[in-house]
C-alpha cells in the first residue's frame, strides 16, 4: 500500500511539474532584434494612438456630408369647420431653407476641419516616430551603461578580494578595506537601478509597437545618424498646418454665423376640401369632400430680432482672430525650437567628437598605466582606485554625452517631421 501511494505521489508531482512548465512556456517570449527604421514602420502600422488618429480623420471625412443641413420638412393636417358649417380637411407640406451662403460656408469650415484632422494624424505619427527613436536609443544607451558597470564591477570585485586578503594579513588598513567594499556596493546598487530602467524602457518600447512579437533594439552604431534638410518650409510641417487649418475653419465658421443674418426662405403646397354649395358661372354647384382644391405658398423669414445671432457672429470672429494668433505663435516657437535644438546638437557633437577621438583613448591609457604602475609597486591600492575611477568616470561621461546627443537629434528630427 505504501509503495503504491509513493508511486501515485510521484506521478502526481510529475503531472504538476509538467502543467507548470506548460503554463510558463507561453509567457517566455523570445526577444526579436529590430532596427530603428523597422521599428518605426511597425509602430506606424500598429500603434493604437496612430490608429485612433486615423479614425478621427475618418470621422471628419464623413462629417463633411453634414454641410447641407436643410431644416426638417413640415407636414400639416387640419380637420374641422375651416370654411363653412361643414367639416373640411386640409393637408400641407412646407420646406424652409437657409440662405445658400450658409451652406457653402459650412462646407468650407468642415473641409478645413478634415484637413486639420489629417494634419493631426501626421502630427501623431511624428510624435510616435520620435518616441520610438527615443526609447530605441535609450535602451541601447542603457545596455552600454550596463556593460560599463559590469566592467567596473569586475575590476572592483577583484580589488575587494585582494584588499580583504591584504587586510587579513595586516598589509591593508581599514580605510582600504572599507573603500573596496563601498565601491563594490555602489556598483551593485547602480546595476539594479539600471536593470529596472532597462526593463521599463523595453516594455514601453513594445507598447508603442503593439505587436505580438517582443522586440529588442539592435544597431551597428550607438551614435544616431542624422541628416536634416534645413530648406524645408515650416509652413509644410504638420504642427503649422494643423494651426493653419484650425484658423481657416474658424474663419469659415465666422462667415457661416454671419450668413445666418441673411433671410431664410420657405415654400409649401396645400390640398384641401370646400364642402358645400358654391356659385360657378352663375350656377350653384355642390362640392363634396372628394373634390380637392390646391394652392402653394412661399415666403421669406427676415431676422428682425438679430441681436443674439449678431453676438454669435462677433464671437466667432474673435475665435478666428485667436486662432490666427495661435498660428503665428506656433510658427515663431517652432523656428526658435529648431534653432535652439540645432545649436544644442552642435554643442554635443563637439563634445562627442572629443571623446571619440581622445577621451576614450585616454581612459584606456589611464587604466593600462594604473595597472602597470600598481604591478610595479609605484602606486598603492587607493591611488590605483582613484585612477580607475577617473577612467570609468570618463567613459561614463562619454555615454552621457552620447545619450544627450541622440535625444537632441531625435528632437530635431521630430521638429522637421522626419
Short mmCIF file of C-alpha atoms in Angstrom, two decimals:
data_model
loop_
_atom_site.label_atom_id
_atom_site.label_comp_id
_atom_site.label_asym_id
_atom_site.label_seq_id
_atom_site.Cartn_x
_atom_site.Cartn_y
_atom_site.Cartn_z
CA UNK A 1 0.00 0.00 0.00
CA UNK A 2 2.80 2.42 0.90
CA UNK A 3 4.61 1.60 -2.35
CA UNK A 4 1.53 2.36 -4.44
CA UNK A 5 0.96 5.56 -2.51
CA UNK A 6 4.53 6.70 -3.20
CA UNK A 7 4.17 5.87 -6.90
CA UNK A 8 0.92 7.82 -7.06
CA UNK A 9 2.54 10.80 -5.33
CA UNK A 10 5.47 10.74 -7.76
CA UNK A 11 3.09 10.58 -10.72
CA UNK A 12 1.04 13.48 -9.37
CA UNK A 13 4.16 15.53 -8.79
CA UNK A 14 5.36 14.84 -12.33
CA UNK A 15 1.99 15.89 -13.74
CA UNK A 16 2.03 19.08 -11.69
CA UNK A 17 5.57 19.91 -12.86
CA UNK A 18 4.52 19.29 -16.47
CA UNK A 19 1.48 21.54 -16.14
CA UNK A 20 3.62 24.23 -14.53
CA UNK A 21 6.10 24.10 -17.42
CA UNK A 22 3.26 24.35 -19.93
CA UNK A 23 1.86 27.36 -18.10
CA UNK A 24 5.22 29.09 -18.01
CA UNK A 25 6.28 28.34 -21.59
CA UNK A 26 3.85 30.67 -23.44
CA UNK A 27 4.84 33.66 -21.30
CA UNK A 28 8.54 33.27 -22.06
CA UNK A 29 8.59 35.13 -25.37
CA UNK A 30 11.80 35.27 -27.34
CA UNK A 31 13.06 38.78 -27.99
CA UNK A 32 13.44 39.57 -31.68
CA UNK A 33 16.13 42.10 -32.69
CA UNK A 34 14.87 45.06 -34.71
CA UNK A 35 16.47 48.06 -36.39
CA UNK A 36 15.10 51.53 -35.79
CA UNK A 37 13.57 52.00 -39.25
CA UNK A 38 11.75 48.68 -39.00
CA UNK A 39 10.52 49.56 -35.51
CA UNK A 40 9.11 52.86 -36.77
CA UNK A 41 7.35 51.11 -39.66
CA UNK A 42 5.73 48.64 -37.25
CA UNK A 43 4.61 51.42 -34.90
CA UNK A 44 3.08 53.50 -37.70
CA UNK A 45 1.05 50.47 -38.74
CA UNK A 46 0.01 49.02 -35.38
CA UNK A 47 0.29 51.74 -32.76
CA UNK A 48 -3.08 52.37 -31.09
CA UNK A 49 -2.56 56.12 -30.89
CA UNK A 50 -1.95 56.30 -34.65
CA UNK A 51 -4.97 54.13 -35.33
CA UNK A 52 -7.11 56.40 -33.15
CA UNK A 53 -5.90 59.47 -35.09
CA UNK A 54 -6.78 57.78 -38.38
CA UNK A 55 -10.28 57.02 -37.09
CA UNK A 56 -10.68 60.64 -36.05
CA UNK A 57 -9.68 61.65 -39.57
CA UNK A 58 -12.29 59.26 -40.99
CA UNK A 59 -14.94 60.80 -38.75
CA UNK A 60 -14.13 64.29 -40.07
CA UNK A 61 -14.24 62.97 -43.63
CA UNK A 62 -17.75 61.66 -43.04
CA UNK A 63 -18.81 64.80 -41.19
CA UNK A 64 -18.25 66.84 -44.36
CA UNK A 65 -21.54 65.45 -45.61
CA UNK A 66 -23.38 67.42 -42.92
CA UNK A 67 -22.72 70.82 -44.51
CA UNK A 68 -26.05 70.91 -46.39
CA UNK A 69 -28.20 70.53 -43.27
CA UNK A 70 -31.65 71.54 -44.53
CA UNK A 71 -34.32 72.07 -41.89
CA UNK A 72 -36.90 69.36 -41.32
CA UNK A 73 -39.86 69.25 -43.67
CA UNK A 74 -43.17 70.25 -42.04
CA UNK A 75 -46.24 68.11 -42.70
CA UNK A 76 -49.56 69.57 -41.52
CA UNK A 77 -53.16 68.37 -41.45
CA UNK A 78 -56.36 70.22 -40.48
CA UNK A 79 -59.88 68.91 -39.94
CA UNK A 80 -62.98 70.83 -38.94
CA UNK A 81 -65.17 73.77 -39.90
CA UNK A 82 -62.50 75.58 -41.87
CA UNK A 83 -64.76 77.38 -44.36
CA UNK A 84 -68.45 76.60 -43.68
CA UNK A 85 -70.58 74.76 -41.21
CA UNK A 86 -69.46 71.55 -42.91
CA UNK A 87 -66.26 69.77 -41.88
CA UNK A 88 -63.34 70.15 -44.27
CA UNK A 89 -59.86 68.66 -44.43
CA UNK A 90 -56.54 70.21 -45.39
CA UNK A 91 -53.12 68.67 -45.90
CA UNK A 92 -49.96 70.72 -46.33
CA UNK A 93 -46.20 70.35 -46.74
CA UNK A 94 -43.70 73.18 -46.10
CA UNK A 95 -39.94 73.31 -46.50
CA UNK A 96 -37.61 76.03 -45.19
CA UNK A 97 -34.01 76.58 -46.33
CA UNK A 98 -31.31 78.96 -45.18
CA UNK A 99 -29.59 81.45 -47.45
CA UNK A 100 -27.29 79.47 -49.82
CA UNK A 101 -24.11 81.08 -48.46
CA UNK A 102 -24.80 79.46 -45.09
CA UNK A 103 -24.34 76.02 -46.62
CA UNK A 104 -21.30 76.96 -48.70
CA UNK A 105 -19.56 78.48 -45.67
CA UNK A 106 -20.39 75.45 -43.54
CA UNK A 107 -18.95 73.22 -46.24
CA UNK A 108 -15.67 75.13 -46.26
CA UNK A 109 -15.46 75.02 -42.45
CA UNK A 110 -15.97 71.24 -42.46
CA UNK A 111 -13.38 70.81 -45.19
CA UNK A 112 -10.86 72.71 -43.04
CA UNK A 113 -11.78 70.52 -40.06
CA UNK A 114 -10.99 67.47 -42.17
CA UNK A 115 -7.66 68.95 -43.24
CA UNK A 116 -6.95 69.71 -39.56
CA UNK A 117 -7.64 66.06 -38.74
CA UNK A 118 -5.21 64.97 -41.46
CA UNK A 119 -2.55 67.29 -40.05
CA UNK A 120 -3.28 65.96 -36.57
CA UNK A 121 -2.77 62.40 -37.83
CA UNK A 122 0.61 63.35 -39.29
CA UNK A 123 1.49 65.09 -36.03
CA UNK A 124 0.58 61.94 -34.09
CA UNK A 125 2.73 59.87 -36.42
CA UNK A 126 5.54 62.37 -35.89
CA UNK A 127 5.22 62.02 -32.11
CA UNK A 128 5.14 58.22 -32.28
CA UNK A 129 8.23 58.10 -34.51
CA UNK A 130 10.10 60.37 -32.11
CA UNK A 131 9.05 58.29 -29.10
CA UNK A 132 10.11 55.06 -30.80
CA UNK A 133 13.51 56.56 -31.58
CA UNK A 134 13.83 57.95 -28.06
CA UNK A 135 13.19 54.60 -26.39
CA UNK A 136 15.20 52.74 -29.01
CA UNK A 137 18.39 54.68 -28.37
CA UNK A 138 17.71 54.89 -24.64
CA UNK A 139 17.66 51.09 -24.44
CA UNK A 140 20.92 50.89 -26.40
CA UNK A 141 22.43 53.51 -24.11
CA UNK A 142 21.30 51.61 -21.02
CA UNK A 143 22.90 48.47 -22.47
CA UNK A 144 26.21 50.29 -22.84
CA UNK A 145 25.90 51.65 -19.31
CA UNK A 146 25.30 48.11 -18.09
CA UNK A 147 28.43 46.87 -19.88
CA UNK A 148 30.45 49.68 -18.31
CA UNK A 149 29.12 48.80 -14.86
CA UNK A 150 29.90 45.11 -15.44
CA UNK A 151 33.41 46.08 -16.39
CA UNK A 152 33.74 48.27 -13.31
CA UNK A 153 32.22 45.52 -11.17
CA UNK A 154 34.80 43.00 -12.36
CA UNK A 155 37.61 45.41 -11.50
CA UNK A 156 36.28 46.32 -8.08
CA UNK A 157 35.36 42.73 -7.25
CA UNK A 158 38.98 41.75 -7.81
CA UNK A 159 40.08 44.82 -5.88
CA UNK A 160 37.83 43.92 -2.95
CA UNK A 161 39.10 40.33 -2.84
CA UNK A 162 42.72 41.42 -2.87
CA UNK A 163 42.08 44.09 -0.26
CA UNK A 164 40.31 41.57 2.01
CA UNK A 165 43.30 39.25 1.80
CA UNK A 166 45.70 42.11 2.48
CA UNK A 167 43.53 43.25 5.38
CA UNK A 168 43.59 39.77 6.97
CA UNK A 169 47.38 39.58 6.89
CA UNK A 170 47.72 43.18 8.04
CA UNK A 171 49.07 44.65 4.79
CA UNK A 172 45.97 46.88 4.23
CA UNK A 173 44.32 49.21 6.69
CA UNK A 174 40.63 49.60 7.43
CA UNK A 175 40.39 52.55 5.02
CA UNK A 176 41.45 50.45 2.00
CA UNK A 177 39.16 47.61 3.04
CA UNK A 178 36.14 49.87 3.53
CA UNK A 179 36.82 51.74 0.27
CA UNK A 180 36.81 48.48 -1.67
CA UNK A 181 33.52 47.39 -0.13
CA UNK A 182 31.86 50.76 -0.77
CA UNK A 183 32.87 50.77 -4.44
CA UNK A 184 31.58 47.26 -4.97
CA UNK A 185 28.27 48.00 -3.21
CA UNK A 186 27.75 51.23 -5.13
CA UNK A 187 28.18 49.49 -8.45
CA UNK A 188 25.83 46.69 -7.43
CA UNK A 189 23.19 49.28 -6.50
CA UNK A 190 23.64 51.13 -9.79
CA UNK A 191 23.28 47.87 -11.72
CA UNK A 192 19.99 47.13 -10.00
CA UNK A 193 18.63 50.58 -10.80
CA UNK A 194 19.82 50.34 -14.40
CA UNK A 195 18.25 46.91 -14.94
CA UNK A 196 14.91 48.26 -13.72
CA UNK A 197 15.18 51.26 -16.05
CA UNK A 198 16.05 48.98 -18.96
CA UNK A 199 13.05 46.73 -18.31
CA UNK A 200 10.70 49.73 -18.09
CA UNK A 201 12.03 51.25 -21.32
CA UNK A 202 11.83 47.94 -23.19
CA UNK A 203 8.26 47.38 -22.04
CA UNK A 204 7.20 50.87 -23.14
CA UNK A 205 9.03 50.38 -26.44
CA UNK A 206 6.95 47.29 -27.20
CA UNK A 207 3.77 49.04 -26.10
CA UNK A 208 4.42 51.60 -28.82
CA UNK A 209 4.95 48.90 -31.43
CA UNK A 210 1.89 46.96 -30.19
CA UNK A 211 2.86 43.76 -31.97
CA UNK A 212 2.55 40.12 -30.96
CA UNK A 213 6.36 39.86 -31.01
CA UNK A 214 8.62 41.23 -28.28
CA UNK A 215 11.29 43.36 -29.93
CA UNK A 216 14.67 44.47 -28.67
CA UNK A 217 16.71 47.25 -30.36
CA UNK A 218 19.69 46.27 -32.45
CA UNK A 219 22.05 48.68 -34.18
CA UNK A 220 25.51 48.86 -35.67
CA UNK A 221 26.26 52.30 -34.22
CA UNK A 222 25.39 53.88 -30.90
CA UNK A 223 25.66 57.36 -32.39
CA UNK A 224 22.50 58.27 -34.23
CA UNK A 225 22.94 59.27 -37.88
CA UNK A 226 21.04 62.43 -38.73
CA UNK A 227 20.57 64.37 -41.94
CA UNK A 228 18.29 67.39 -41.57
CA UNK A 229 17.13 69.27 -44.65
CA UNK A 230 17.00 72.84 -43.42
CA UNK A 231 15.46 74.05 -46.69
CA UNK A 232 12.03 72.74 -45.72
CA UNK A 233 9.45 75.45 -45.17
CA UNK A 234 7.90 75.43 -41.71
CA UNK A 235 4.52 76.04 -43.34
CA UNK A 236 4.66 72.45 -44.65
CA UNK A 237 5.22 70.93 -41.22
CA UNK A 238 2.25 69.19 -39.55
CA UNK A 239 2.20 71.36 -36.43
CA UNK A 240 1.93 74.55 -38.51
CA UNK A 241 -0.56 73.03 -40.94
CA UNK A 242 -2.71 71.99 -38.03
CA UNK A 243 -2.90 75.54 -36.68
CA UNK A 244 -3.41 76.97 -40.18
CA UNK A 245 -6.36 74.71 -40.92
CA UNK A 246 -7.84 75.34 -37.50
CA UNK A 247 -7.64 79.07 -38.15
CA UNK A 248 -9.25 78.65 -41.57
CA UNK A 249 -12.02 76.54 -40.08
CA UNK A 250 -12.65 79.29 -37.52
CA UNK A 251 -12.80 81.88 -40.33
CA UNK A 252 -15.42 79.94 -42.26
CA UNK A 253 -17.43 79.32 -39.09
CA UNK A 254 -17.48 83.08 -38.57
CA UNK A 255 -18.70 83.58 -42.13
CA UNK A 256 -21.36 80.91 -41.65
CA UNK A 257 -22.65 82.59 -38.49
CA UNK A 258 -22.68 85.93 -40.29
CA UNK A 259 -24.62 84.38 -43.19
CA UNK A 260 -27.36 83.33 -40.79
CA UNK A 261 -28.30 87.02 -40.54
CA UNK A 262 -29.49 86.81 -44.14
CA UNK A 263 -33.14 85.88 -44.85
CA UNK A 264 -34.35 82.28 -44.88
CA UNK A 265 -36.80 81.01 -47.48
CA UNK A 266 -39.75 78.66 -47.27
CA UNK A 267 -42.25 77.21 -49.74
CA UNK A 268 -45.31 75.00 -49.28
CA UNK A 269 -48.02 73.08 -51.01
CA UNK A 270 -51.56 72.65 -49.59
CA UNK A 271 -54.52 70.49 -50.56
CA UNK A 272 -57.97 70.97 -49.01
CA UNK A 273 -61.69 70.49 -49.47
CA UNK A 274 -64.58 73.04 -49.57
CA UNK A 275 -67.69 71.05 -48.71
CA UNK A 276 -70.86 72.92 -49.65
CA UNK A 277 -72.55 74.80 -52.47
CA UNK A 278 -70.75 77.46 -54.46
CA UNK A 279 -71.65 79.66 -57.41
CA UNK A 280 -69.86 78.58 -60.54
CA UNK A 281 -70.58 80.52 -63.77
CA UNK A 282 -73.80 81.77 -62.27
CA UNK A 283 -74.96 78.33 -61.22
CA UNK A 284 -74.98 76.85 -57.77
CA UNK A 285 -72.84 73.73 -57.65
CA UNK A 286 -72.39 71.43 -54.68
CA UNK A 287 -68.87 70.18 -53.88
CA UNK A 288 -68.37 67.18 -51.67
CA UNK A 289 -65.31 66.12 -49.63
CA UNK A 290 -63.89 64.21 -52.58
CA UNK A 291 -63.36 67.41 -54.54
CA UNK A 292 -59.90 68.80 -53.66
CA UNK A 293 -58.52 72.31 -54.14
CA UNK A 294 -54.77 73.04 -54.33
CA UNK A 295 -52.59 76.05 -53.68
CA UNK A 296 -48.94 76.91 -52.94
CA UNK A 297 -47.41 79.38 -50.56
CA UNK A 298 -43.94 80.86 -50.29
CA UNK A 299 -42.27 83.40 -48.09
CA UNK A 300 -39.12 84.88 -46.57
CA UNK A 301 -38.02 84.76 -42.91
CA UNK A 302 -36.42 88.07 -42.00
CA UNK A 303 -34.24 88.24 -38.85
CA UNK A 304 -35.80 91.30 -37.24
CA UNK A 305 -34.59 90.33 -33.76
CA UNK A 306 -30.99 89.57 -34.72
CA UNK A 307 -29.12 90.58 -31.58
CA UNK A 308 -28.36 87.03 -30.47
CA UNK A 309 -27.18 85.90 -33.91
CA UNK A 310 -25.07 89.05 -34.30
CA UNK A 311 -23.38 88.24 -30.98
CA UNK A 312 -22.68 84.68 -32.18
CA UNK A 313 -21.09 86.05 -35.35
CA UNK A 314 -18.97 88.52 -33.35
CA UNK A 315 -17.80 85.79 -31.00
CA UNK A 316 -16.92 83.55 -33.97
CA UNK A 317 -14.85 86.37 -35.44
CA UNK A 318 -12.92 86.75 -32.18
CA UNK A 319 -12.28 82.99 -32.17
CA UNK A 320 -10.89 83.25 -35.70
CA UNK A 321 -8.58 86.09 -34.61
CA UNK A 322 -7.44 84.00 -31.65
CA UNK A 323 -6.71 81.08 -33.97
CA UNK A 324 -4.61 83.36 -36.18
CA UNK A 325 -2.56 84.44 -33.16
CA UNK A 326 -2.03 80.81 -32.17
CA UNK A 327 -0.79 80.05 -35.68
CA UNK A 328 1.65 82.95 -35.63
CA UNK A 329 2.88 81.97 -32.16
CA UNK A 330 3.29 78.31 -33.18
CA UNK A 331 5.36 79.29 -36.23
CA UNK A 332 7.56 81.58 -34.16
CA UNK A 333 8.02 78.98 -31.41
CA UNK A 334 8.82 76.27 -33.93
CA UNK A 335 11.50 78.38 -35.56
CA UNK A 336 13.00 79.12 -32.15
CA UNK A 337 12.90 75.47 -31.07
CA UNK A 338 14.58 74.37 -34.28
CA UNK A 339 17.38 76.91 -33.88
CA UNK A 340 17.92 76.09 -30.20
CA UNK A 341 17.86 72.35 -30.81
CA UNK A 342 20.31 72.63 -33.69
CA UNK A 343 22.65 74.67 -31.50
CA UNK A 344 22.41 72.07 -28.74
CA UNK A 345 23.12 69.30 -31.24
CA UNK A 346 26.26 71.06 -32.42
CA UNK A 347 27.33 71.55 -28.81
CA UNK A 348 27.01 67.85 -28.03
CA UNK A 349 28.63 66.90 -31.35
CA UNK A 350 31.79 68.83 -30.45
CA UNK A 351 31.98 67.15 -27.05
CA UNK A 352 31.23 63.75 -28.56
CA UNK A 353 33.96 64.14 -31.16
CA UNK A 354 36.42 64.83 -28.34
CA UNK A 355 35.51 61.61 -26.54
CA UNK A 356 35.61 59.53 -29.73
CA UNK A 357 38.99 60.89 -30.81
CA UNK A 358 40.75 61.44 -27.46
CA UNK A 359 38.67 60.90 -24.33
CA UNK A 360 38.05 57.16 -24.67
CA UNK A 361 41.68 56.52 -25.61
CA UNK A 362 42.78 58.48 -22.55
CA UNK A 363 40.50 56.36 -20.35
CA UNK A 364 42.06 53.16 -21.72
CA UNK A 365 45.53 54.62 -21.24
CA UNK A 366 44.79 55.58 -17.61
CA UNK A 367 43.64 52.06 -16.73
CA UNK A 368 46.58 50.39 -18.51
CA UNK A 369 49.08 52.74 -16.86
CA UNK A 370 47.49 52.34 -13.42
CA UNK A 371 47.63 48.55 -13.68
CA UNK A 372 51.27 48.72 -14.80
CA UNK A 373 52.30 51.09 -12.01
CA UNK A 374 50.40 49.13 -9.39
CA UNK A 375 52.01 45.89 -10.55
CA UNK A 376 55.41 47.57 -10.33
CA UNK A 377 54.73 48.91 -6.86
CA UNK A 378 54.81 52.54 -7.90
CA UNK A 379 51.30 53.23 -6.55
CA UNK A 380 49.21 51.75 -3.78
CA UNK A 381 45.65 50.40 -3.90
CA UNK A 382 43.97 53.69 -3.07
CA UNK A 383 45.91 55.50 -5.77
CA UNK A 384 45.00 52.75 -8.21
CA UNK A 385 41.32 53.12 -7.30
CA UNK A 386 41.44 56.88 -7.83
CA UNK A 387 42.93 56.45 -11.30
CA UNK A 388 40.49 53.72 -12.28
CA UNK A 389 37.61 55.87 -11.01
CA UNK A 390 38.77 58.68 -13.26
CA UNK A 391 38.88 56.40 -16.28
CA UNK A 392 35.43 54.93 -15.61
CA UNK A 393 34.01 58.40 -14.97
CA UNK A 394 35.47 59.49 -18.31
CA UNK A 395 33.77 56.61 -20.10
CA UNK A 396 30.54 57.28 -18.27
CA UNK A 397 30.70 60.96 -19.26
CA UNK A 398 31.10 59.84 -22.86
CA UNK A 399 27.95 57.72 -22.62
CA UNK A 400 26.03 60.61 -21.04
CA UNK A 401 27.13 62.94 -23.84
CA UNK A 402 26.20 60.30 -26.43
CA UNK A 403 22.76 59.97 -24.87
CA UNK A 404 22.23 63.73 -24.87
CA UNK A 405 23.36 63.95 -28.50
CA UNK A 406 20.99 61.19 -29.63
CA UNK A 407 17.99 62.60 -27.78
CA UNK A 408 18.67 66.07 -29.19
CA UNK A 409 18.99 64.64 -32.70
CA UNK A 410 15.67 62.87 -32.24
CA UNK A 411 14.04 66.12 -31.14
CA UNK A 412 15.44 67.91 -34.19
CA UNK A 413 14.09 65.18 -36.47
CA UNK A 414 10.72 65.48 -34.79
CA UNK A 415 10.61 69.24 -35.32
CA UNK A 416 11.43 68.69 -39.01
CA UNK A 417 8.88 65.86 -39.34
CA UNK A 418 11.48 63.22 -40.20
#
